[in-house]
Amino acid sequence: MEINPNSFTERLLIDAGIVPGMRILDVGCGNGEVTLLVAKIVGETGNVVGIDQHESALTSARERAHKMALTNVTFQVGDLTNDPLDLQFVDAIVGRRVLMYLPDPDATIRRLMPNLRPGGIMVFQESDSTMIPGRVESWPLHEQVNQWIWQTVEREGANIHMGFHLPNVLTQAGLAVEHIRAEAIIQGQNTAYPLATIVRSVLPRMVEHAVVSEAEVNIGTLEQRLLTERENTKSVYISDIAFGVWGRKPH
Ligand SMILES: C[S@@+](CC[C@H](N)C(=O)[O-])C[C@H]1O[C@@H](n2cnc3c(N)ncnc32)[C@H](O)[C@@H]1O
């Protein structure tokens, strides 16, 4: 995997001080996207453990690590809210879009604190819909589709305003917040944002949570309709704000 110099996640990790040789824990790692990125950064002298509650996601994460011939990555199943966590002592704890799914993120961060060495960092990236839709002219289809996605996630119990709360979650756990940033996820003007692909993967959950019917989504034609709207709209559209924060554990 080539490291993408434009990735918000990657810049956040590097700016936060993730360097070769570090031991890292990636909480709520899912299929390992962030874990594998971290593995590349810490290199063979470091290591990373990804933890997630879903064994199926970890199976896919392990396959990806195997294909990339990475030897410094392991994955462990566990519930961050309940299970006794048998985790290694690390230099940094990272997570992306996971605190928003936890019923009590403050409590989870406090539970993780003993595994972080004094002087170590926690780095989190969370999404936030508070300022969405961001636009100067109307994007009816994009706005509708985005609303379906945010509504689905919210009905699944996620806090869709987690980005704004993130700095305080780290502060409450006793970390000294060193940096807060946010970046708009932009569509339009040839940005390659795969909105229709995202809808296709979320569609069963949209229907399950009675957000929208399959007929209304009309997935077969959605990509073309989105494309037409992009071509006919001169400005750009903001569909998400990614927040990135890191904080340090006092010595
Ligand atoms: C939106 S996914 C993000 C996955 C990954 N961090 C990424 O950015 O690609 C959220 C992940 O958090 C995991 N998760 C949510 N609650 C959890 C919990 N209580 N314990 C462990 N994992 C959890 C889910 O299983 C899911 O894989």
Coordinates of C-alpha atoms and ligand atoms in Angstrom, one line a residue:
M1 CA 0.0 0.0 0.0
E2 CA 1.4 3.4 -1.0
I3 CA 1.0 6.0 1.7
N4 CA -1.2 8.7 0.3
P5 CA 0.3 12.1 1.3
N6 CA -3.1 13.7 1.0
S7 CA -5.0 11.5 3.4
F8 CA -6.3 13.4 6.4
T9 CA -5.8 10.3 8.6
E10 CA -2.2 9.9 7.5
R11 CA -1.3 13.6 8.0
L12 CA -3.0 13.5 11.4
L13 CA -1.0 10.5 12.6
I14 CA 2.3 11.8 11.3
D15 CA 1.7 15.3 12.7
A16 CA 0.7 13.8 16.1
G17 CA 4.2 12.2 16.3
I18 CA 3.6 8.6 15.2
V19 CA 7.1 7.5 14.1
P20 CA 9.0 4.3 13.3
G21 CA 9.6 1.9 16.2
M22 CA 6.5 2.8 18.1
R23 CA 4.0 0.3 19.7
I24 CA 0.4 1.3 18.8
L25 CA -3.1 0.3 19.6
D26 CA -5.8 1.0 17.0
V27 CA -9.2 0.8 18.7
G28 CA -12.3 0.0 16.7
C29 CA -10.1 -1.0 13.8
G30 CA -12.8 -2.6 11.6
N31 CA -11.2 -4.0 8.5
G32 CA -7.9 -2.5 9.4
E33 CA -7.6 0.5 7.1
V34 CA -6.0 2.7 9.8
T35 CA -4.1 -0.3 11.4
L36 CA -2.3 -1.0 8.1
L37 CA -1.5 2.7 7.6
V38 CA 0.0 2.8 11.1
A39 CA 1.9 -0.4 10.4
K40 CA 3.5 1.3 7.4
I41 CA 4.5 4.3 9.5
V42 CA 5.9 2.5 12.5
G43 CA 7.8 0.0 10.2
E44 CA 9.4 -3.3 11.2
T45 CA 10.8 -2.0 14.4
G46 CA 7.4 -1.0 15.7
N47 CA 4.1 -2.9 15.9
V48 CA 0.4 -2.3 15.9
V49 CA -2.5 -4.2 17.5
G50 CA -6.0 -3.6 16.0
I51 CA -8.9 -4.3 18.3
D52 CA -12.6 -4.6 17.2
Q53 CA -15.7 -6.2 18.5
H54 CA -16.5 -7.9 15.1
E55 CA -14.5 -11.1 14.3
S56 CA -15.7 -10.8 10.6
A57 CA -14.1 -7.4 10.2
L58 CA -10.9 -8.8 11.8
T59 CA -10.8 -11.7 9.4
S60 CA -10.8 -9.2 6.5
A61 CA -8.2 -7.1 8.3
R62 CA -5.9 -10.1 8.7
E63 CA -6.3 -11.1 5.1
R64 CA -5.3 -7.6 4.0
A65 CA -2.2 -7.6 6.3
H66 CA -1.2 -11.0 5.0
K67 CA -1.5 -9.8 1.4
M68 CA 0.7 -6.9 2.2
A69 CA 3.2 -9.2 3.9
L70 CA 3.1 -7.1 7.1
T71 CA 4.6 -8.9 10.1
N72 CA 4.2 -6.1 12.6
V73 CA 0.4 -6.2 12.8
T74 CA -1.9 -8.4 15.0
F75 CA -5.7 -8.2 15.5
Q76 CA -7.6 -9.0 18.6
V77 CA -11.4 -9.3 19.2
G78 CA -12.8 -7.3 22.1
D79 CA -15.6 -5.0 23.2
L80 CA -14.1 -1.7 24.3
T81 CA -17.0 -1.0 26.6
N82 CA -17.3 -4.3 28.5
D83 CA -14.5 -6.9 28.1
P84 CA -11.6 -6.9 30.4
L85 CA -8.9 -5.5 28.0
D86 CA -5.8 -7.7 27.8
L87 CA -3.8 -5.2 25.7
Q88 CA -0.1 -4.4 25.4
F89 CA 1.4 -1.2 27.0
V90 CA 1.8 1.2 24.1
D91 CA 3.3 4.5 23.0
A92 CA 0.1 5.7 21.3
I93 CA -3.6 4.8 21.0
V94 CA -5.3 5.7 17.8
G95 CA -8.9 5.4 16.5
R96 CA -11.0 6.6 13.6
R97 CA -14.8 6.9 13.6
V98 CA -15.2 4.7 16.6
L99 CA -15.9 7.0 19.6
M100 CA -19.1 8.2 17.9
Y101 CA -20.4 4.6 18.2
L102 CA -19.7 4.1 21.9
P103 CA -22.4 4.8 24.5
D104 CA -19.9 6.4 26.8
P105 CA -16.7 7.4 25.0
D106 CA -15.3 9.2 28.1
A107 CA -15.5 5.9 30.1
T108 CA -13.8 4.0 27.2
I109 CA -11.0 6.5 27.0
R110 CA -10.5 6.2 30.7
R111 CA -10.4 2.4 30.5
L112 CA -7.7 2.6 27.9
M113 CA -5.5 5.1 29.8
P114 CA -3.6 2.4 31.8
N115 CA -2.3 0.9 28.6
L116 CA -0.8 4.2 27.4
R117 CA 2.7 5.0 28.7
P118 CA 3.2 8.3 30.5
G119 CA 4.1 10.9 27.8
G120 CA 2.2 8.8 25.1
I121 CA -0.4 10.2 22.8
M122 CA -4.0 9.4 21.9
V123 CA -5.0 10.4 18.4
F124 CA -8.6 10.3 17.2
Q125 CA -10.5 11.2 14.1
E126 CA -14.2 11.5 14.2
S127 CA -16.9 12.7 11.7
D128 CA -19.4 15.4 12.4
S129 CA -22.6 16.4 10.6
T130 CA -23.3 19.6 12.6
M131 CA -22.4 22.0 9.7
I132 CA -23.9 19.7 7.0
P133 CA -25.0 20.5 4.3
G134 CA -22.4 23.1 3.6
R135 CA -23.2 24.8 0.3
V136 CA -24.0 28.2 -1.3
E137 CA -26.4 26.8 -3.9
S138 CA -28.9 24.0 -3.7
W139 CA -27.7 20.4 -4.3
P140 CA -31.1 18.6 -3.8
L141 CA -30.0 15.0 -4.6
H142 CA -26.7 15.2 -2.8
E143 CA -28.4 16.7 0.2
Q144 CA -31.0 14.0 0.2
V145 CA -28.6 11.2 -0.1
N146 CA -26.3 12.6 2.6
Q147 CA -29.2 13.0 4.9
W148 CA -30.1 9.3 4.4
I149 CA -26.6 8.3 5.4
W150 CA -26.4 10.5 8.5
Q151 CA -29.9 9.5 9.5
T152 CA -29.1 5.8 9.2
V153 CA -25.9 6.2 11.3
E154 CA -27.8 8.2 13.9
R155 CA -30.6 5.6 14.1
E156 CA -27.9 3.0 14.7
G157 CA -27.1 4.9 17.9
A158 CA -24.1 7.0 16.7
N159 CA -23.4 10.5 18.0
I160 CA -23.2 12.4 14.7
H161 CA -21.8 15.5 16.5
M162 CA -18.8 13.6 17.9
G163 CA -16.2 15.8 16.3
F164 CA -17.2 18.9 18.3
H165 CA -17.1 16.8 21.5
L166 CA -13.9 15.0 20.8
P167 CA -11.4 17.5 22.4
N168 CA -13.4 17.5 25.7
V169 CA -13.6 13.7 25.7
L170 CA -9.8 13.5 25.7
T171 CA -9.5 16.3 28.3
Q172 CA -12.0 14.6 30.7
A173 CA -9.8 11.5 30.6
G174 CA -6.8 13.5 31.8
L175 CA -5.0 14.0 28.5
A176 CA -3.5 17.4 27.7
V177 CA -5.0 18.2 24.3
E178 CA -2.2 19.5 22.0
H179 CA -3.9 20.0 18.7
I180 CA -7.4 20.2 17.2
R181 CA -8.1 20.3 13.5
A182 CA -11.1 19.8 11.1
E183 CA -11.2 19.3 7.4
A184 CA -14.2 19.6 5.1
I185 CA -15.0 16.6 2.9
I186 CA -15.9 18.2 -0.5
Q187 CA -17.8 17.0 -3.5
G188 CA -18.1 18.6 -6.9
Q189 CA -15.6 20.0 -9.4
N190 CA -14.2 16.6 -10.3
T191 CA -13.5 15.5 -6.7
A192 CA -13.5 11.7 -6.8
Y193 CA -15.9 11.1 -3.9
P194 CA -17.6 7.7 -4.2
L195 CA -21.0 8.7 -2.9
A196 CA -23.1 6.2 -4.9
T197 CA -20.7 3.3 -3.8
I198 CA -21.1 4.3 -0.2
V199 CA -24.9 4.4 -0.6
R200 CA -24.8 0.9 -2.2
S201 CA -23.0 -0.5 0.8
V202 CA -25.2 1.3 3.4
L203 CA -28.5 0.6 1.5
P204 CA -29.5 -2.6 3.5
R205 CA -29.1 -0.6 6.7
M206 CA -31.0 2.4 5.4
V207 CA -33.9 0.1 4.6
E208 CA -33.7 -1.8 7.9
H209 CA -33.9 1.5 9.8
A210 CA -36.8 2.7 7.7
V211 CA -34.9 5.8 6.5
V212 CA -35.8 5.2 2.9
S213 CA -37.1 2.5 0.6
E214 CA -35.0 0.8 -2.1
A215 CA -37.4 2.1 -4.7
E216 CA -36.8 5.7 -3.6
V217 CA -33.0 5.3 -3.7
N218 CA -33.1 3.7 -7.1
I219 CA -29.5 2.5 -6.8
G220 CA -29.2 1.5 -10.5
T221 CA -29.5 5.1 -11.7
L222 CA -28.1 6.9 -8.6
E223 CA -24.5 7.3 -9.8
Q224 CA -25.6 8.9 -13.1
R225 CA -28.1 11.2 -11.3
L226 CA -25.4 12.4 -8.9
L227 CA -23.0 12.9 -11.7
T228 CA -25.6 15.0 -13.6
E229 CA -26.2 17.2 -10.5
R230 CA -22.4 17.7 -10.1
E231 CA -22.0 18.7 -13.7
N232 CA -24.9 21.1 -13.5
T233 CA -23.8 22.8 -10.3
K234 CA -21.0 25.4 -10.4
S235 CA -20.0 25.5 -6.7
V236 CA -18.9 22.7 -4.4
Y237 CA -20.7 20.8 -1.7
I238 CA -19.5 19.8 1.8
S239 CA -20.9 16.4 3.0
D240 CA -18.9 15.8 6.2
I241 CA -16.4 17.4 8.5
A242 CA -13.5 15.3 9.7
F243 CA -12.2 16.3 13.1
G244 CA -8.7 15.2 14.2
V245 CA -7.4 15.7 17.8
W246 CA -4.5 14.4 19.8
G247 CA -3.7 14.6 23.5
R248 CA -0.8 13.6 25.6
K249 CA -0.8 11.6 28.9
P250 CA 1.0 13.5 31.6
H251 CA 4.3 12.1 33.0
Ligands
LIG1 C1 -17.1 3.1 11.2 S1 -16.1 1.7 11.7 C2 -14.5 2.4 11.6 C3 -13.4 1.3 11.3 C4 -12.0 1.9 11.3 N1 -11.6 2.6 12.5 C5 -11.8 2.8 10.1 O1 -11.8 4.0 10.2 O2 -11.8 2.3 8.9 C6 -16.4 1.6 13.4 C7 -15.8 0.4 14.0 O3 -15.9 0.5 15.5 C8 -16.1 -0.8 16.0 N2 -16.7 -0.7 17.3 C9 -17.9 0.0 17.6 N3 -18.1 -0.2 18.9 C10 -17.2 -1.0 19.4 C11 -16.9 -1.6 20.7 N4 -17.7 -1.3 21.7 N5 -15.8 -2.4 20.9 C12 -15.0 -2.6 19.8 N6 -15.2 -2.1 18.6 C13 -16.3 -1.3 18.4 C14 -17.1 -1.4 14.9 O4 -17.2 -2.8 15.0 C15 -16.5 -0.9 13.6 O5 -15.6 -1.8 13.1

